[in-house]
Coordinates of C-alpha atoms in Angstrom, one line a residue:
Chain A
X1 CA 90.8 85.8 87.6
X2 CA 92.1 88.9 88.6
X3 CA 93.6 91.9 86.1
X4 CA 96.7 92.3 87.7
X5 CA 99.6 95.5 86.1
X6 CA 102.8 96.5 87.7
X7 CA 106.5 97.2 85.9
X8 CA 109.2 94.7 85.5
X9 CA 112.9 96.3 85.0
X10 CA 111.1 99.0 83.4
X11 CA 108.4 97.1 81.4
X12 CA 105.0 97.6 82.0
X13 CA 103.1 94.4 82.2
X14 CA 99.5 93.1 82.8
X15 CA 98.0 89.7 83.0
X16 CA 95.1 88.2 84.1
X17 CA 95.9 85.9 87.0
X18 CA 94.4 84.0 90.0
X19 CA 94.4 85.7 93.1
X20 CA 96.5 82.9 94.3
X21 CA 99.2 83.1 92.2
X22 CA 102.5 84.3 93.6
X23 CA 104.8 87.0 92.7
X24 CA 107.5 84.4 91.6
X25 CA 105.0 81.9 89.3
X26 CA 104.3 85.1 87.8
X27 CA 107.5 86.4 86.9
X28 CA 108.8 82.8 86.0
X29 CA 105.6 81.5 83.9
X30 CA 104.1 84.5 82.7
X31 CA 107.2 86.8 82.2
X32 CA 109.0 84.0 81.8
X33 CA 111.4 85.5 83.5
X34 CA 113.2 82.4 85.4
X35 CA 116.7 83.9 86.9
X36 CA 113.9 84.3 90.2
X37 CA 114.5 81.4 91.7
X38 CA 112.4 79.0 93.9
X39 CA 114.5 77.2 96.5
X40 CA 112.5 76.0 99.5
X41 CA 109.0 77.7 98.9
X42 CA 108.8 78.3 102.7
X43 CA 109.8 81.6 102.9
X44 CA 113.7 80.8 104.4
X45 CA 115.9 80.5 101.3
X46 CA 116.0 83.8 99.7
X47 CA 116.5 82.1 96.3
X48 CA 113.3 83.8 95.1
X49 CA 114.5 87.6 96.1
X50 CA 113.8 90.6 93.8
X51 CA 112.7 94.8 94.7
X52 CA 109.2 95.7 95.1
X53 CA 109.0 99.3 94.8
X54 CA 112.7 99.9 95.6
X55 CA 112.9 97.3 98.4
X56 CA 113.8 93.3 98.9
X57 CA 111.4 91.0 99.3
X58 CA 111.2 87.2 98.9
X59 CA 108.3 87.0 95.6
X60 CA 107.3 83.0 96.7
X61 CA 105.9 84.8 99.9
X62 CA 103.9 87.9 98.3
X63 CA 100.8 87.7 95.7
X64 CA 101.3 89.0 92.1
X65 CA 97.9 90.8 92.7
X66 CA 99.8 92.7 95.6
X67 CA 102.1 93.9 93.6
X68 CA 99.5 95.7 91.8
X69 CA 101.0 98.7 90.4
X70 CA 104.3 98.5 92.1
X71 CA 107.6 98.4 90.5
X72 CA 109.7 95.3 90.0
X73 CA 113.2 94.4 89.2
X74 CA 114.8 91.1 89.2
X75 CA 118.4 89.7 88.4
X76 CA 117.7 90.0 84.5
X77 CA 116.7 93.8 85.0
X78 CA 120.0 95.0 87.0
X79 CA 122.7 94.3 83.9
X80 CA 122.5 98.1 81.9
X81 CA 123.7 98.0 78.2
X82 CA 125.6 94.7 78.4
X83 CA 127.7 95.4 81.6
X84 CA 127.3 93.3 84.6
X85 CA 125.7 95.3 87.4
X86 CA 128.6 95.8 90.1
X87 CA 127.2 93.7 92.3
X88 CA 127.3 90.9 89.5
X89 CA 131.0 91.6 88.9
X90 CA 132.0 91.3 92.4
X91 CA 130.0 88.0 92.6
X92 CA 132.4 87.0 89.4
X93 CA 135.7 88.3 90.6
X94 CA 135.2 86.8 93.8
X95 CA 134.0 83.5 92.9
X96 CA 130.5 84.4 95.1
X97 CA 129.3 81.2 93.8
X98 CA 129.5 77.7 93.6
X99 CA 126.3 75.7 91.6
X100 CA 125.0 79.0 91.5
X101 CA 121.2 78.7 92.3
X102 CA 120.9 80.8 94.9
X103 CA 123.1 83.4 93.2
X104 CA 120.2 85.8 91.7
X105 CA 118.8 85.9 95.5
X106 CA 122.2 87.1 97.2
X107 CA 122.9 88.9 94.6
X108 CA 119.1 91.1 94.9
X109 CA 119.9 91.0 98.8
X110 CA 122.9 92.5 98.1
X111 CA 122.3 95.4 96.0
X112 CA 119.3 96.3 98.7
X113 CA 121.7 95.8 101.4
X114 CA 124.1 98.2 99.7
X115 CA 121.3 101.0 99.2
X116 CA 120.8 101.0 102.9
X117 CA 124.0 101.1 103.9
X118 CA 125.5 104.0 102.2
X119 CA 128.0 104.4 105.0
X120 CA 129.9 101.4 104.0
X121 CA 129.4 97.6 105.2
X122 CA 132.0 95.3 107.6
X123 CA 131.6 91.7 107.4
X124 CA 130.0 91.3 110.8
X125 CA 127.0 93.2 109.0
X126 CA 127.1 91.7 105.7
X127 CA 126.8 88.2 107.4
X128 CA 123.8 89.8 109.9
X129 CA 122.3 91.3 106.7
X130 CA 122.5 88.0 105.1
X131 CA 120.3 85.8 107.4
X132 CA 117.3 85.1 104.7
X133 CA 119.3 84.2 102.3
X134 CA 120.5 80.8 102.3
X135 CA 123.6 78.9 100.2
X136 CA 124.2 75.0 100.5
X137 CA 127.5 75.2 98.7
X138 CA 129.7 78.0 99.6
X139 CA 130.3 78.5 103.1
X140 CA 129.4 81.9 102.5
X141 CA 133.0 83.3 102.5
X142 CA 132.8 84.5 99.0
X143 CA 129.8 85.5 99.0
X144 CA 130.6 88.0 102.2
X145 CA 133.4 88.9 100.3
X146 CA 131.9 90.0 97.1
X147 CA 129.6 92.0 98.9
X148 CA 132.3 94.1 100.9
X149 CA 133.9 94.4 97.7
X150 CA 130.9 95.6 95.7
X151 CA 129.7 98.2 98.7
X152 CA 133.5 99.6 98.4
X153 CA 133.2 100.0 94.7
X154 CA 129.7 101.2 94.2
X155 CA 130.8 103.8 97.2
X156 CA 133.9 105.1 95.6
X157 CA 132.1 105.6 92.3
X158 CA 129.8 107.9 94.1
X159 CA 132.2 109.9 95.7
X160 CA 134.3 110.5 92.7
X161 CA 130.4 111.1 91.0
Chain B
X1 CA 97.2 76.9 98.1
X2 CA 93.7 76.7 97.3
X3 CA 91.6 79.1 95.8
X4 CA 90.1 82.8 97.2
X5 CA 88.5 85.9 96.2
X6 CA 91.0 88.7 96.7
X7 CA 89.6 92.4 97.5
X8 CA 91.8 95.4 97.9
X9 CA 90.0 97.9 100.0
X10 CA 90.8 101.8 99.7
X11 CA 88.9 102.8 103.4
X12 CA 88.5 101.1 106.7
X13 CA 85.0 101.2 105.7
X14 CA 85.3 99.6 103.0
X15 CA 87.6 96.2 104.3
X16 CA 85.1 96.1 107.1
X17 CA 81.8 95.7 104.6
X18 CA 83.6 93.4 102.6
X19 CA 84.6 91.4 105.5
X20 CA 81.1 91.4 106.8
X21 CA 79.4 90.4 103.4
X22 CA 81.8 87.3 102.8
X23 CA 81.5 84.0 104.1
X24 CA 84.9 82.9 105.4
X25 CA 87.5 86.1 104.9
X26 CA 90.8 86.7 106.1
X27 CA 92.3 90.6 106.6
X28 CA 96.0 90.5 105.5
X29 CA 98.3 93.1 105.9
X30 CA 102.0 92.0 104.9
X31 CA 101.2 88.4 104.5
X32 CA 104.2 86.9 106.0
X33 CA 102.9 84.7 107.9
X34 CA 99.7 84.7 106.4
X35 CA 100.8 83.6 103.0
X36 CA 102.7 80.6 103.9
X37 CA 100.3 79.1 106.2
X38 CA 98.0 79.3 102.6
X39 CA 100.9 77.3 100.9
X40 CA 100.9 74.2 103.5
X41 CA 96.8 74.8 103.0
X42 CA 96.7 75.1 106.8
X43 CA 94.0 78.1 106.3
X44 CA 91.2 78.3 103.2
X45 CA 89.6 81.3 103.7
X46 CA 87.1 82.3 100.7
X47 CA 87.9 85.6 100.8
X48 CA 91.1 87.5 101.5
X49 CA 91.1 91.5 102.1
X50 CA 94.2 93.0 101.6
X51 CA 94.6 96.3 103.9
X52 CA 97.9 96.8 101.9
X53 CA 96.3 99.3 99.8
X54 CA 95.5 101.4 103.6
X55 CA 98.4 103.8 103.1
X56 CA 96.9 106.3 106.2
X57 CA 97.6 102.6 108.7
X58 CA 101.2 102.9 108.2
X59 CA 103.5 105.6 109.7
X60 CA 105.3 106.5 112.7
X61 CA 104.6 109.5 115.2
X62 CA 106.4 110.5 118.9
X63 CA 104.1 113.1 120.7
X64 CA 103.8 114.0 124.8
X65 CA 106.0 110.6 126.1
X66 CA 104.2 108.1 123.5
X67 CA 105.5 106.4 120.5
X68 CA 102.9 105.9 118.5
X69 CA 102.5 102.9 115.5
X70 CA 100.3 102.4 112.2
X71 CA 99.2 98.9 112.3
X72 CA 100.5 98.9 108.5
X73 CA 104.0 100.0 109.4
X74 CA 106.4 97.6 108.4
X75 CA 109.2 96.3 110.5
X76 CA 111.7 97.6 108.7
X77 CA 110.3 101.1 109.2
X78 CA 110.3 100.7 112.8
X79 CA 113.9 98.8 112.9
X80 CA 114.7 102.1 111.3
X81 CA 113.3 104.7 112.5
X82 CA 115.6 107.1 114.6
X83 CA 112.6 109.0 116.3
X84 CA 111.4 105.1 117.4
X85 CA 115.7 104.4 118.3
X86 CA 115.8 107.7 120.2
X87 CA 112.2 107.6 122.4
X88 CA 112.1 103.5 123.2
X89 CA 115.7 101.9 121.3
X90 CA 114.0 98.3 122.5
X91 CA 111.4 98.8 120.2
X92 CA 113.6 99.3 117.4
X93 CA 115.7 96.4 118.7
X94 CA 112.8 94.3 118.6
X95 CA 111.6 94.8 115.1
X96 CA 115.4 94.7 113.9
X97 CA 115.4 91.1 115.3
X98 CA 112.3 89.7 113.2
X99 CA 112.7 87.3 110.8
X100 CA 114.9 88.8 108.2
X101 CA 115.9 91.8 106.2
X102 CA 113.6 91.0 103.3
X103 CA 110.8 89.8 106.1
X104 CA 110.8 92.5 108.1
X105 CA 110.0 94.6 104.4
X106 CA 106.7 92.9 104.4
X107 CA 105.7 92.5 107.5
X108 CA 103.7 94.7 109.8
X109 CA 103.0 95.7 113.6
X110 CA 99.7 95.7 113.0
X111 CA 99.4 92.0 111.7
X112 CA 102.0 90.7 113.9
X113 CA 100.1 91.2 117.2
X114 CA 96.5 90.6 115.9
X115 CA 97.7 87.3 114.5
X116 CA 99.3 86.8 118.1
X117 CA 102.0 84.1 117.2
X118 CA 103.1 82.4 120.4
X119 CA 106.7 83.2 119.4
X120 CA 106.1 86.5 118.1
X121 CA 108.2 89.4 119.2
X122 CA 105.9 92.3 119.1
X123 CA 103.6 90.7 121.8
X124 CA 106.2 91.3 124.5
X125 CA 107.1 95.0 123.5
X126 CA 103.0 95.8 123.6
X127 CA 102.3 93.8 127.2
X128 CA 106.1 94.8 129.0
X129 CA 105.1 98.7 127.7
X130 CA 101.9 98.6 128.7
X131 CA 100.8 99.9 125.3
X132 CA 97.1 100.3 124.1
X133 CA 96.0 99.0 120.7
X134 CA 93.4 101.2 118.7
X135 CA 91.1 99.7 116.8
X136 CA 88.1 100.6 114.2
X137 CA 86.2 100.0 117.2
X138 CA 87.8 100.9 120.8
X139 CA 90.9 100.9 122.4
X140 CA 92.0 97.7 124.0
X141 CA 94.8 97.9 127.2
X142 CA 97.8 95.6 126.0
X143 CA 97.0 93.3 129.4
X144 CA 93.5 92.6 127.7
X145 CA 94.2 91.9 124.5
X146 CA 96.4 88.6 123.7
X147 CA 94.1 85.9 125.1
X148 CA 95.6 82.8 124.0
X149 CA 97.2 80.8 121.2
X150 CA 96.5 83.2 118.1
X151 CA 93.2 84.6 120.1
X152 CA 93.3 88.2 120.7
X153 CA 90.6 90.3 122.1
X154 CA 89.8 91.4 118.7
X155 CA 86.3 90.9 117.2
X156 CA 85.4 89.2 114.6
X157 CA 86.0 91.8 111.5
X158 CA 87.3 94.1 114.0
X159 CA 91.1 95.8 112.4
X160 CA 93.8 97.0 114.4
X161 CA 94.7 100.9 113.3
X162 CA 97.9 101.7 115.7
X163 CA 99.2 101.0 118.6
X164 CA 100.4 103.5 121.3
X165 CA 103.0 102.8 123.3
X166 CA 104.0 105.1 126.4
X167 CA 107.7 106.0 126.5
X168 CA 109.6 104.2 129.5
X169 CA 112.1 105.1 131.8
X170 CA 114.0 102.2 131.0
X171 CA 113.6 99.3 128.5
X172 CA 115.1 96.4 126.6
X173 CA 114.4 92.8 124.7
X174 CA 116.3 90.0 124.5
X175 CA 115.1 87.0 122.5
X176 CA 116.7 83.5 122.1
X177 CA 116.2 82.5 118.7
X178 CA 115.3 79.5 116.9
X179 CA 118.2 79.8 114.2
X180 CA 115.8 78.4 111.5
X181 CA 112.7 80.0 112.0
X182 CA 114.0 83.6 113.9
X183 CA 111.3 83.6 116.2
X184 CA 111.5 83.8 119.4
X185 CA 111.9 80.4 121.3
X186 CA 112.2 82.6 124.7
X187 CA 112.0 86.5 124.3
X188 CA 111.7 88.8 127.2
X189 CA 111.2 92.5 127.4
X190 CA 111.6 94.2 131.0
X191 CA 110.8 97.9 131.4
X192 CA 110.7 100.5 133.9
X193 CA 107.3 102.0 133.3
X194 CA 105.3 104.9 135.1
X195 CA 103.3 102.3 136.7
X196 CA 106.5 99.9 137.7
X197 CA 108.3 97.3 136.2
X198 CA 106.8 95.4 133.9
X199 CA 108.8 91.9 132.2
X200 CA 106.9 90.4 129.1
X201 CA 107.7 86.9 128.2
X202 CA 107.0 85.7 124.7
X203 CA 107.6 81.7 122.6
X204 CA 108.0 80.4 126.1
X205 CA 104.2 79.5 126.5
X206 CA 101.3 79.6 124.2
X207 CA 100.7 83.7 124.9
X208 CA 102.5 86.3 125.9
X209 CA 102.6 86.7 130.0
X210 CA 104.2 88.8 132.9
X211 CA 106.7 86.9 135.2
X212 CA 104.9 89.1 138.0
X213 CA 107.9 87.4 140.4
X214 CA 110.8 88.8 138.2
X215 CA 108.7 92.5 138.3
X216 CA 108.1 92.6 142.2
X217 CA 112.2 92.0 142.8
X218 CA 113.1 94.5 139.6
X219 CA 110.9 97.0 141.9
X220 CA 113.1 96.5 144.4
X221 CA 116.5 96.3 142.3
X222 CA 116.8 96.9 138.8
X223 CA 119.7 95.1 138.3
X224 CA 120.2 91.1 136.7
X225 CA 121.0 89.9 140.0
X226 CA 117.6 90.8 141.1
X227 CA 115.8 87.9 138.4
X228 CA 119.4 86.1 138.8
X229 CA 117.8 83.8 141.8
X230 CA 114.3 83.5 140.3
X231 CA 113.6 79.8 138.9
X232 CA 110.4 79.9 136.5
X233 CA 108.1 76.4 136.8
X234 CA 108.0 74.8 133.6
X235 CA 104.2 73.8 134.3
X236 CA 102.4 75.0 131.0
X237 CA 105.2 76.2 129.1
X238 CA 105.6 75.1 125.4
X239 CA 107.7 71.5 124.9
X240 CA 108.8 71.2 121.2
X241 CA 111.5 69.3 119.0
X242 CA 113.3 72.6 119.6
X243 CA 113.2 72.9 123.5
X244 CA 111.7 71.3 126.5
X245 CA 109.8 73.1 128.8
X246 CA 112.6 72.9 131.6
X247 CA 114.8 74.4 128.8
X248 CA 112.6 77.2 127.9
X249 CA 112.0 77.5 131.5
X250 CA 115.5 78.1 132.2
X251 CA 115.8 80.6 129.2
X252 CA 113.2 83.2 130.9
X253 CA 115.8 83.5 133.8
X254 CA 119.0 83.8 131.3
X255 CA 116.8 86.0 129.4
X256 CA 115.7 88.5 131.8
X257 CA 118.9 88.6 133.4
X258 CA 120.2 89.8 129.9
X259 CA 117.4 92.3 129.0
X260 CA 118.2 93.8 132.8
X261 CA 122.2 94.2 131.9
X262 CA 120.8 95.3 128.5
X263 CA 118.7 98.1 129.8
X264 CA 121.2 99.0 132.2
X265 CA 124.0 99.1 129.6

């Protein structure tokens, strides 16, 4: 076993764990925090998306002992004080979502995706930007569309910030 | 995945000592490829040492016509970087064409060529411009170092610290992808380099090699009409469920001719 500490939305944690333990068993059995998801466990879905240190990464394809003193936030650490994040909204208003399990993924992919495109985002880039993240039900469309719609919002705040 | 010790090395020094005193270790640097070939238990190394913890590998410099690449440096970073897009844009073409966004966050230059993935992208920016790969021992030319399927000139225990790569005249990649996987079923990078033209071909054979007959008639003419003309033999090429070797055959023309009009643009 291996003494492993980081930060979960804002939480420090530690937990002795074997080395071979991923980031994602870790955050769902010992955190139990579940909204990560596991989709196909071969590093193609996206399901399993959350930040390491500020950037996304699939967690079912990095070691908990990697993230050894790094920070980490997943869907349950983005909502602040009750409010959906604006990302989350946008999913909602825009019906980004059919069954749903892919949702926390896209929606982690998303909010990184918007941090690194303060300029604003088109379509043709959301859908570029989108290409580890896979949905079975949706076609997409929605999803695409929450996105734009979220990138416009979170920009406008900013500038009137 | 089965079980391994896992050691986080602060020095070069210190990965190398640890690699030398276990019995079966792996070095991993982002782990994306690394990582799931443990889940389908395709590799059971005893020990795995985790150069992650290396920040000095990782960083980007541009100095006297060479680009210049920690091994740690993650795609992303290079994708990124505007002093990489201004001195050789097909680099940061290249590593904005790996995998995906959350991927390229992980994975690294440095692990990419010294696990030397037939379909790998990196291999055919390192051979087409003519790059040479530091290591804790030597420097290695980039036409010595992929060998073979996954076999690279590297040494046992021997670790990749940066790769240099001279700024050319004129460069570009373009890679058919698989649309599962992203790699590269055919990639080929042509540039125009102080010592001539150089076209790397990569996922279209088991390593990375020159299509010397596409660089003789770029000489001549950089233009695509040049490689229009030029068919490739299929004789040794890769045959998969996702392309014959006639197929991929045919792709290194298409390919070329692209990179050309690319480079041109």
């Amino acid at each position: 076993m291996t003494a492993v500490s980081m930060t979960v939305n804002g939480k420090s944690v530690s937990a002795d764990v074997e080395p071979r333990t991923l980031l994602v068993e870790y955050l769902r059995e010992n955190q139990r925090l579940t909204g990560t998801h596991v989709g196909c466990d071969t590093s193609q879905c996206g399901a399993c998306v959350v930040h390491v240190d500020g950037v996304a990464v699939k967690s079912c394809t990095v070691l908990a002992v990697q993230a050894e003193g790094a920070s980490v936030v997943t869907i349950e650490g983005l909502a602040k004080d009750g409010k959906l994040h604006p990302v989350q909204e946008a999913f909602r208003e825009h019906h980004g979502l059919q069954c749903g399990f892919c949702t926390p993924g896209m929606i982690m992919t998303a909010v990184d995706m918007i941090r690194r495109h303060p300029e604003g985002l088109d379509e043709a880039t959301i859908r570029a930007e989108l290409e580890g993240n896979i949905c079975r039900c949706t076609g997409y469309h929605n999803i695409v569309r929450a996105i734009e719609a979220a990138s416009a919002a979170m920009g406008a705040k900013e500038a009137a910030a | 995945m089965y079980q391994f010790a896992y050691h986080r090395p602060g020095s070069l020094a210190e990965a190398e000592k640890l690699f030398s005193a276990a019995e079966d270790p792996k070095f991993m640097s982002g782990g994306q490829t690394l990582i799931p070939t443990l889940k389908q238990r395709l590799a059971s190394p005893s020990d795995i040492i985790d150069l992650g913890g290396l920040k000095d590998l990782a960083g980007i410099s541009v100095a006297d016509g060479v680009v210049t690449i920690g091994a740690a440096t993650r795609h992303a970073d290079v994708a990124s970087s505007a002093e990489v897009r201004k001195a050789i844009p097909a680099l940061a073409d290249l590593a904005g064409w790996i995998g995906d966004p959350l991927v390229r966050h992980r994975g690294t230059i440095g692990g990419s060529i010294a696990n030397a993935d037939p379909s790998a992208d990196y291999p055919a920016a390192v051979v087409a411009l003519n790059a040479t790969v530091h290591t804790t021992r030597r420097t290695i030319a980039a036409d010595d170092f992929f060998t073979g399927m996954f076999e690279t000139a590297l040494h046992t225990g021997e670790i990749v610290t940066k790769i240099a790569f001279p700024v050319a005249a004129q460069a570009a990649y373009e890679k058919f992808r698989n649309p599962a996987s992203r790699y590269a079923m055919v990639g080929v990078f042509v540039a125009r380099t102080a010592g001539g033209v150089r076209v790397a071909v990569t996922g279209a054979a088991p390593s990375v090699f020159r299509q010397e007959a596409m660089e003789a008639a770029l000489g001549k003419s950089f233009t695509p009409d040049a490689v229009a003309g030029i068919k490739v033999s299929p004789d040794g090429l890769n045959a998969d469920l996702h392309a014959s070797a006639e197929y991929r055959a045919h792709l290194v023309t298409v390919m070329a001719k692209r990179a050309v009009a690319r480079a041109n643009g």
